[in-house]
XYZ file of C-alpha atoms in Angstrom:
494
model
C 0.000 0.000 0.000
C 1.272 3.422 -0.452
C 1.844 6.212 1.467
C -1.438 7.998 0.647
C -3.522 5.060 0.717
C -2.143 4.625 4.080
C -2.588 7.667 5.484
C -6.511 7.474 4.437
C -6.717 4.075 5.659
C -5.703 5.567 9.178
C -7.615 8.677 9.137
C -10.647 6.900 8.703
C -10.009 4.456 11.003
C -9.558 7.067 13.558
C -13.216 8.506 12.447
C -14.361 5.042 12.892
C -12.954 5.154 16.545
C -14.387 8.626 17.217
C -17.911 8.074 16.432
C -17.380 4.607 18.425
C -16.518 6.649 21.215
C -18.681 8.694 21.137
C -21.988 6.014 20.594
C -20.620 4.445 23.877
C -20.451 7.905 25.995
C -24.330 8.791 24.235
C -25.232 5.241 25.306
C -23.635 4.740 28.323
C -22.290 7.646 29.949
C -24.824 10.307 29.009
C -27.894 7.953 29.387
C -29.516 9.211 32.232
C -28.979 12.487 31.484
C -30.548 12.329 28.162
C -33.189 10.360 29.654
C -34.164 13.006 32.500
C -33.452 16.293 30.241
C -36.533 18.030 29.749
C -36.224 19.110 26.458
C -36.271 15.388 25.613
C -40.110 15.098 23.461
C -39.826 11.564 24.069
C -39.866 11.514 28.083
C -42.559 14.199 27.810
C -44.894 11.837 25.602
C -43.574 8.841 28.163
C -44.914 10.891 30.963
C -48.083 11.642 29.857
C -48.981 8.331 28.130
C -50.366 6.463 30.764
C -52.381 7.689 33.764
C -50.777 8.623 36.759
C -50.774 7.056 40.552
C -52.889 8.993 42.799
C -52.138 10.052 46.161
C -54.743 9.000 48.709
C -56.283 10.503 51.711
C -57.932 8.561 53.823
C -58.471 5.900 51.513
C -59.707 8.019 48.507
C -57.598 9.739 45.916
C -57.743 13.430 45.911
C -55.995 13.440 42.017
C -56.857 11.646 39.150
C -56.344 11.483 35.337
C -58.053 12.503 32.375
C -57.429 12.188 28.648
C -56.503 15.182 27.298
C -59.172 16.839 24.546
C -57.965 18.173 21.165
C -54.961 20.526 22.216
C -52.287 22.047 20.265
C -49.586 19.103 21.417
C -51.975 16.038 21.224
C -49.602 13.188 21.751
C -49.753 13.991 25.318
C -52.682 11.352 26.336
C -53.435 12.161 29.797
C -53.213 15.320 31.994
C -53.944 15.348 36.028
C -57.090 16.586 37.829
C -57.547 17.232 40.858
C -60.512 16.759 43.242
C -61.228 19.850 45.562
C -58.263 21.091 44.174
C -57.366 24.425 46.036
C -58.550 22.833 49.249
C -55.892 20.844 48.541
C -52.867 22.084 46.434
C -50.386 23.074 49.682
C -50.119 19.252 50.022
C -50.337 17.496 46.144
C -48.504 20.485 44.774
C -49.166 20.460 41.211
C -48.046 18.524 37.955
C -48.335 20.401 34.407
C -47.801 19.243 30.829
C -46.452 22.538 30.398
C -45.360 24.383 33.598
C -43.942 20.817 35.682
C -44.460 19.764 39.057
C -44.188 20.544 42.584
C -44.131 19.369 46.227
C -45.499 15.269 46.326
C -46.163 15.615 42.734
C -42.734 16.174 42.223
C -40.917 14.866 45.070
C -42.530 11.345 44.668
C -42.917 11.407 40.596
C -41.269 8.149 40.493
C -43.885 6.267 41.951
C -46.514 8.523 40.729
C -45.205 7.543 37.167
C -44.593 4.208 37.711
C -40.518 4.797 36.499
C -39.244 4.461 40.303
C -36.312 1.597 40.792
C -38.519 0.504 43.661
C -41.084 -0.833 41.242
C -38.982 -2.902 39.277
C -40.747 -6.240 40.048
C -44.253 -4.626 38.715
C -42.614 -2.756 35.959
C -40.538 -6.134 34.388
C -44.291 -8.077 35.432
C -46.238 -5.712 33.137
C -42.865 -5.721 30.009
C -43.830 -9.688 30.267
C -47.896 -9.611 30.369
C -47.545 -7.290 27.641
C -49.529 -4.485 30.225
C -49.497 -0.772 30.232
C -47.064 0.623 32.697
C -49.002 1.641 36.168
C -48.070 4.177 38.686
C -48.508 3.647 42.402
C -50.060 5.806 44.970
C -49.103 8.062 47.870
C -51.085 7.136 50.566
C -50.680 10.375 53.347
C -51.336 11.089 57.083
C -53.592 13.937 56.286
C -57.352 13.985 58.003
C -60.151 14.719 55.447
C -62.338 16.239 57.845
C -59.628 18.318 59.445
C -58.151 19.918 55.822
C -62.018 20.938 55.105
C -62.205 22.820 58.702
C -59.385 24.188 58.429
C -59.436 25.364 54.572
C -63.343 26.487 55.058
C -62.177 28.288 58.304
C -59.175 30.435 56.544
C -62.084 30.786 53.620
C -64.518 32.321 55.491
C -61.987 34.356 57.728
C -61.300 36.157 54.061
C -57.601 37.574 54.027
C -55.021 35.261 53.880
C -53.198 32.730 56.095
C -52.448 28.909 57.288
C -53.468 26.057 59.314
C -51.398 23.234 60.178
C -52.375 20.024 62.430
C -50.177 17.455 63.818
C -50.855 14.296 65.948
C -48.470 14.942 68.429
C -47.042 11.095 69.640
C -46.284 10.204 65.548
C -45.665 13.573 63.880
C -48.258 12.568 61.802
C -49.548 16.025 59.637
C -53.476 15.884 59.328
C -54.459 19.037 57.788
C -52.008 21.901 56.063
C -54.023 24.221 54.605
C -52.891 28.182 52.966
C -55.235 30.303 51.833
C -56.087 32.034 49.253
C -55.194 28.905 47.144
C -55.396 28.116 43.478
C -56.767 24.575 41.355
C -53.903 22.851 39.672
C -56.580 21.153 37.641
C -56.610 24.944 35.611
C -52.907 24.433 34.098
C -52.623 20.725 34.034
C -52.804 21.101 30.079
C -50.753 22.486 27.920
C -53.289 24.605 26.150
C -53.580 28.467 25.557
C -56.153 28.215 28.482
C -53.324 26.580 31.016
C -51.205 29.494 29.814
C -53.888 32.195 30.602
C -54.178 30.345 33.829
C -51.124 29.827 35.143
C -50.485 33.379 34.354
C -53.207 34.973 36.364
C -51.586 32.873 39.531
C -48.099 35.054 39.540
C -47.166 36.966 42.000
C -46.498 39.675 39.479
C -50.489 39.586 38.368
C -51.977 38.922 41.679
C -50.727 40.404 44.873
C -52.262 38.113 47.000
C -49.901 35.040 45.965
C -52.266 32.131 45.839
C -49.453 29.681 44.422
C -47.451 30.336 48.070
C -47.313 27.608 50.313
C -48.274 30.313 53.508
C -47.911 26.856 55.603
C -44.487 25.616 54.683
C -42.829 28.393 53.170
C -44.023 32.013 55.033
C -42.626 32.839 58.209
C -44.589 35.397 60.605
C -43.595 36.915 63.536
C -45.507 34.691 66.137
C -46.154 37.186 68.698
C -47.171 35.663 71.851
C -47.088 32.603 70.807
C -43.675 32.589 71.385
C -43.978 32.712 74.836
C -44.472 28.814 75.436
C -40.696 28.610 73.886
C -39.542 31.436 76.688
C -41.657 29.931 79.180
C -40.478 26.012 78.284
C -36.619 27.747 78.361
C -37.177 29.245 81.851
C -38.480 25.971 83.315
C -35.435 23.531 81.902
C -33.019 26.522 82.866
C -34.592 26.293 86.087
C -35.442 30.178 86.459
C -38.499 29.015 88.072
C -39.889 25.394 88.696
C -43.487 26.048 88.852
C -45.976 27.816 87.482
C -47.522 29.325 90.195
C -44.149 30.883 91.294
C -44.294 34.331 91.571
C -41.893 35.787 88.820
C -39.062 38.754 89.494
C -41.019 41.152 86.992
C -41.276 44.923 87.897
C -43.909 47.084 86.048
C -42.851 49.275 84.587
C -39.931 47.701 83.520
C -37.523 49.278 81.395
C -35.476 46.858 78.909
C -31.454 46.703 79.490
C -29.024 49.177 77.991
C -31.835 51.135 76.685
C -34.046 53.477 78.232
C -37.722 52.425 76.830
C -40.086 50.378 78.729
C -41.813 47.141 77.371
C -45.372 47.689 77.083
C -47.918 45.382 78.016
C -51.469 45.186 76.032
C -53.697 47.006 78.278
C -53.953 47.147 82.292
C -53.510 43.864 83.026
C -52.220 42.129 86.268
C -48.494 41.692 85.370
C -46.604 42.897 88.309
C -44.284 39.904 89.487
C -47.005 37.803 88.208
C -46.511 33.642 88.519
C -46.015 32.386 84.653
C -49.279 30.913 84.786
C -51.104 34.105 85.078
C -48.422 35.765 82.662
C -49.193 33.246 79.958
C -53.314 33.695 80.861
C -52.779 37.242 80.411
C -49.721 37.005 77.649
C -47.750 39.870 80.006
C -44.976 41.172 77.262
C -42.657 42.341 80.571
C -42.758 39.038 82.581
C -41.644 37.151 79.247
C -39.572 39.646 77.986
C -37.588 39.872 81.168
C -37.070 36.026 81.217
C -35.833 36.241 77.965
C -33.449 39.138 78.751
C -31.942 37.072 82.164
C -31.723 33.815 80.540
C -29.208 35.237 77.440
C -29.660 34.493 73.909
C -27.654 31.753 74.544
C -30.187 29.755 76.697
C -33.113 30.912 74.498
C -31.506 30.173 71.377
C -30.608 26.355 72.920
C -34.413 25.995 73.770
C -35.523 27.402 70.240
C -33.412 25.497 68.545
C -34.572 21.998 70.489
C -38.211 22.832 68.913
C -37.024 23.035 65.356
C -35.796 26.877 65.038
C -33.196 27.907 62.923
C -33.572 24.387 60.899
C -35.583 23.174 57.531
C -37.940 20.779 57.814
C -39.012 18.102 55.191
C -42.279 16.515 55.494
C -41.231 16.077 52.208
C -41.945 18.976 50.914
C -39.255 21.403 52.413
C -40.819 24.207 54.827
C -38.520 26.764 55.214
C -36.385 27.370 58.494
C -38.114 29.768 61.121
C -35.669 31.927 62.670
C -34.176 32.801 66.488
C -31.193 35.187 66.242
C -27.651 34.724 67.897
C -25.223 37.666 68.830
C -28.286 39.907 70.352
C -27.993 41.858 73.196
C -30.555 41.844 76.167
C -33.147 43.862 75.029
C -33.296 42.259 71.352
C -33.604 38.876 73.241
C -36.045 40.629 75.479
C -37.953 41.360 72.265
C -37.336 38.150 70.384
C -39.019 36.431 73.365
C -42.241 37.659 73.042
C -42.373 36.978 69.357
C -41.384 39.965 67.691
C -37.485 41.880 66.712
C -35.896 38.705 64.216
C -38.379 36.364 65.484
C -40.246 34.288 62.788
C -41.937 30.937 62.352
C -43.983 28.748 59.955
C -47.334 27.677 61.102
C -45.601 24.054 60.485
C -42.846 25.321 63.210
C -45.805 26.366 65.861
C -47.877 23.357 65.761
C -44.639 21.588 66.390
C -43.763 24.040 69.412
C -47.916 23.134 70.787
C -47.095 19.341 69.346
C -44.440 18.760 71.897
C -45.427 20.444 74.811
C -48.859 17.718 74.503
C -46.471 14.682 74.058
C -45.032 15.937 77.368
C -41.862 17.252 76.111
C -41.345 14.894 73.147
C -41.004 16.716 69.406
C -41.505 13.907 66.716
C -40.350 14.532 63.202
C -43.275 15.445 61.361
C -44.196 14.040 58.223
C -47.245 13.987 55.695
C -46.582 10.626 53.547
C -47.703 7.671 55.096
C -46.766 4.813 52.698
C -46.147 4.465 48.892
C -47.722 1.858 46.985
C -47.642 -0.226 44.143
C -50.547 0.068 41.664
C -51.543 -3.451 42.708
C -51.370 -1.963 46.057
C -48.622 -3.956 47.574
C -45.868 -1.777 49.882
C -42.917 -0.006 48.519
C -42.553 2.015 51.468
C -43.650 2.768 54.360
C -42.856 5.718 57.357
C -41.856 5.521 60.951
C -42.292 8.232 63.550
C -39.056 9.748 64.373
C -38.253 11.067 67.590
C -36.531 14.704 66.422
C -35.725 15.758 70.115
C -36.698 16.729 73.630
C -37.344 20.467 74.501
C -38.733 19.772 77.291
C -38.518 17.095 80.374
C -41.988 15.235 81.079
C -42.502 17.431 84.196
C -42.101 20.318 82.901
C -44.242 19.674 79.956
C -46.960 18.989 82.184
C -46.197 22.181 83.999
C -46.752 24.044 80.407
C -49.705 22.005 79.720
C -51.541 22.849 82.735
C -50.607 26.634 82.010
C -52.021 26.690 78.770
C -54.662 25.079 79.891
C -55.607 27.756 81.701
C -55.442 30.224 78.830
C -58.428 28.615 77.006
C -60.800 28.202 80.517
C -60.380 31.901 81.337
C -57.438 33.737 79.629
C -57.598 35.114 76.287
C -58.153 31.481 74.453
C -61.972 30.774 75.708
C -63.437 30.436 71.899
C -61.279 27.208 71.540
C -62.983 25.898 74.769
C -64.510 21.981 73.642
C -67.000 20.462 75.958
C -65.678 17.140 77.434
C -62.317 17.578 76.320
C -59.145 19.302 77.664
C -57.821 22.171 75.366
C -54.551 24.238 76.138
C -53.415 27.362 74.076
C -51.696 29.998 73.440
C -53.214 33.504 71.411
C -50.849 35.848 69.765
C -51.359 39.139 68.260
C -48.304 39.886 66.060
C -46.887 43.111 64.953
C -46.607 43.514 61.550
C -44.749 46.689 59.168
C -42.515 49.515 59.957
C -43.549 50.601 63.488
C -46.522 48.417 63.752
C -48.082 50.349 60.506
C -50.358 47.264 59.435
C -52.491 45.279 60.418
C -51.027 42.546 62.933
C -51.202 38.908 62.879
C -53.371 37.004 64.728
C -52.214 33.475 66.042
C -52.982 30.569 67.860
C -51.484 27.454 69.048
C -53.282 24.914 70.989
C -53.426 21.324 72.041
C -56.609 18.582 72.600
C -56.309 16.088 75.394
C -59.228 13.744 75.510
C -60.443 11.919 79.002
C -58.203 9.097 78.361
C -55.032 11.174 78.440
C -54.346 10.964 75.308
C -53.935 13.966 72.912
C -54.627 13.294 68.982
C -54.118 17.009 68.056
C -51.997 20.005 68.128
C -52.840 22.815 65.945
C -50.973 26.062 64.914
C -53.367 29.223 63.089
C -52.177 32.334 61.549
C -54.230 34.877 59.695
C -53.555 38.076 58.221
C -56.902 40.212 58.205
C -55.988 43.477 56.083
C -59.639 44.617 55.764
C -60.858 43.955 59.574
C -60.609 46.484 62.083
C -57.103 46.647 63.698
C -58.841 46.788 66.973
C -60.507 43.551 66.129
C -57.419 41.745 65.303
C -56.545 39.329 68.267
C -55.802 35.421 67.878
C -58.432 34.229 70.569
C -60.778 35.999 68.079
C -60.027 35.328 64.508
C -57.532 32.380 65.318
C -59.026 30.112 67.684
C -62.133 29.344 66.365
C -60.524 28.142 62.920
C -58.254 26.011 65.638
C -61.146 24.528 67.299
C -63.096 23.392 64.716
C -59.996 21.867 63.255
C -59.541 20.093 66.776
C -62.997 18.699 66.885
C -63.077 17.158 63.293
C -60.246 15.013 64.512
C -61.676 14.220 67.712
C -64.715 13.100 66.271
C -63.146 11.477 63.085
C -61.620 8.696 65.961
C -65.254 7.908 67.469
């Protein structure tokens, strides 16, 4: 052979090579990400060509499937719908032909899908019988009756704001509810319409933010709600071991380094009052003054052991709620009673009311019960965690007994229930520069039924811009949304 033959003999050869190479890092290296990149048609068309899983609330599924009508991008068979949908979108999320998905939609579109390793058995089964691919379900802890109360409570309230219940000896979530809401079913297409609808739901186009996930992903300042973490933090630092201990608080007291007095809401019995009567009263100087002599250090500890300064995943993340380090005395003095840097979810505050009725035990909390196969056999299935302790059995019962008395004649009466033992805590929550808007209005409270037993803990927040600012108060527009959440679990166990 000569030289030029040779030379083209090689060259090609080495093209040979290359686009060998190259087939095996397409095939083999790249796979997955091929496989998972959006702008892939053919795992768009894969998606949508087979109805999805559901996920299930008590026993019935809250999504469905449907097959799509004549759209502009008809090889996409089936698109989602949703049953009660804005009732129930803070929990399922959303999934979209055009815009994606979100929170269990997305976080367990594996199973929903059917394409999750853990379904390998049923998926090879159904390549053998020659059947369509199946998804499987996602069976969660949430209470029917409790999402309804809770969503119809925020509803009627008008405004905006969140509900969140947990049973407190699993962690177990039974309603989260955010309101105002939108349907998912309304862009689950991929039509004009979808477009028109998912457009209307921006922040940019509506104000009021229905697409925000006001239970997971808002913090609020809690107000006086806060004071069960100052009060649980004075009893484990052993400030005071009882609640019926008179407390070292002067009135007027004037907060350290500064020369401005903490006010209290009203003329109310505060002077050197014991904690239970501070918490029956919510007294800003008793609280603020523990807060102030334990340190931020101590506080911080305590907020921290109740989830503070931490994200949570339930699975959907809810974003961390916040206790500040590196504040001096009277910023802790403020930060105790729920206002300065102070902020929290509705998730954290049911979990702050959640532990204190567990007597002093914080389980992890978590909103998906089991996944399923679509022959309904178990892929998975959850486990209460135990996330920590904030609080030693005693003096949870201490606490307990203290908020109990704020709901039989503090400022909690409207969450009173007849035969059953309700604790709380109201808070009234400042809200703009210098208090220029309307405040918050809170309320965290537990259920203890006659057997000792408590199936409920329930954290409320609601923001009320076209009431009255002298109407605002949590026992008012807070507790009676908690209540009725409380009693539709209580009488979902008879």
């Amino acid at each position: 052979m000569n030289k030029p033959l040779r030379r083209i003999a090689i060259f090609c050869g080495l093209l040979v090579l290359t686009l060998l190479l190259r087939d095996n890092w397409l095939q083999y290296v790249k796979a997955d990400q091929l496989k998972d990149d959006p702008n892939n048609r053919r795992v768009t068309i894969a998606r949508y060509s087979t109805p999805r899983g559901d996920i299930i609330v008590g026993g019935d599924p809250i999504t469905g499937s449907a097959e799509n009508g004549k759209t502009g991008l008809n090889d996409l068979k089936y698109k989602r719908t949703y049953k009660n949908g804005p009732m129930w979108a803070p929990v399922t999320g959303y999934a979209s032909q055009a815009f994606g998905a979100t929170q269990l939609e997305s976080i367990e579109d594996g199973i929903l899908t059917g394409n999750d390793d853990r379904l390998f058995f049923r998926k090879t089964l159904d390549m053998i019988t020659g059947k369509e691919q199946q998804g499987g379900n996602v069976v969660t802890t949430l209470n029917a009756d409790a999402q309804k109360a809770a969503f119809e409570g925020l509803k009627k309230r008008g405004g905006k704001g969140a509900v969140v219940a947990l049973e407190p000896s699993t962690g177990k979530i039974l309603a989260l509810a955010s309101y105002p809401s939108y349907d998912p079913s309304s862009f689950a297409g991929n039509t004009n319409d979808d477009a028109a609808a998912w457009k209307k739901l921006q922040k940019k186009y509506n104000p009021n933010d229905p697409m925000l996930n006001r239970a997971l992903r808002e913090t609020y300042p809690p107000g006086s709600t806060f004071k069960v973490v100052t009060a649980a933090a004075a009893l484990e630092n052993g400030k005071y071991t009882s609640a019926d201990e008179k407390t070292d608080s002067p009135l007027p007291w004037t907060m350290p380094g500064t020369t401005t007095q903490l006010k209290n809401e009203g003329n109310i019995p505060c002077e050197n009052a014991t904690m239970r009567e501070a918490l029956r009263w919510s007294c800003n100087t008793v609280f603020g003054k523990i807060g102030s002599d334990l340190g931020n250090d101590k506080m911080l500890a305590e907020a921290k052991k109740f989830g503070f300064d931490s994200e949570q995943f339930v699975p959907i993340r809810s974003s961390a709620s916040v206790f500040s380090d590196d504040m001096n005395q009277s910023q802790t003095a403020l930060s105790s009673i729920g206002q300065y840097n102070t902020a929290a979810t509705p998730l954290q505050m049911a979990m702050v009311a959640s532990a204190v009725a567990n007597d002093g035990k914080l389980m992890k909390p978590y909103m998906v019960d089991s996944l399923e196969s679509s022959t309904l056999d178990p892929v998975a299935t959850t486990k209460p965690e135990e996330l920590s302790r904030p609080l030693s059995p005693k003096n949870a019962q201490i606490l307990q007994d203290m908020m109990k008395t704020v709901v039989e004649k503090g400022t909690g009466t409207n969450a009173r229930i007849s035969g059953v033992t309700v604790g709380g805590k109201t808070g009234t929550a400042q809200h703009g520069v210098e208090n220029s808007e309307n405040p918050y209005a809170w309320f965290i409270s537990y259920a203890k039924l006659p057997d000792g037993s408590s199936p409920v803990a329930v954290a409320v927040v609601v923001e009320d811009e076209s009431a009255n600012r002298d109407d605002i108060s949590g026992g008012g527009l807070a507790a009676p949304i908690a209540k009725n959440v409380m009693e539709a679990v209580i009488n979902s166990k008879k």
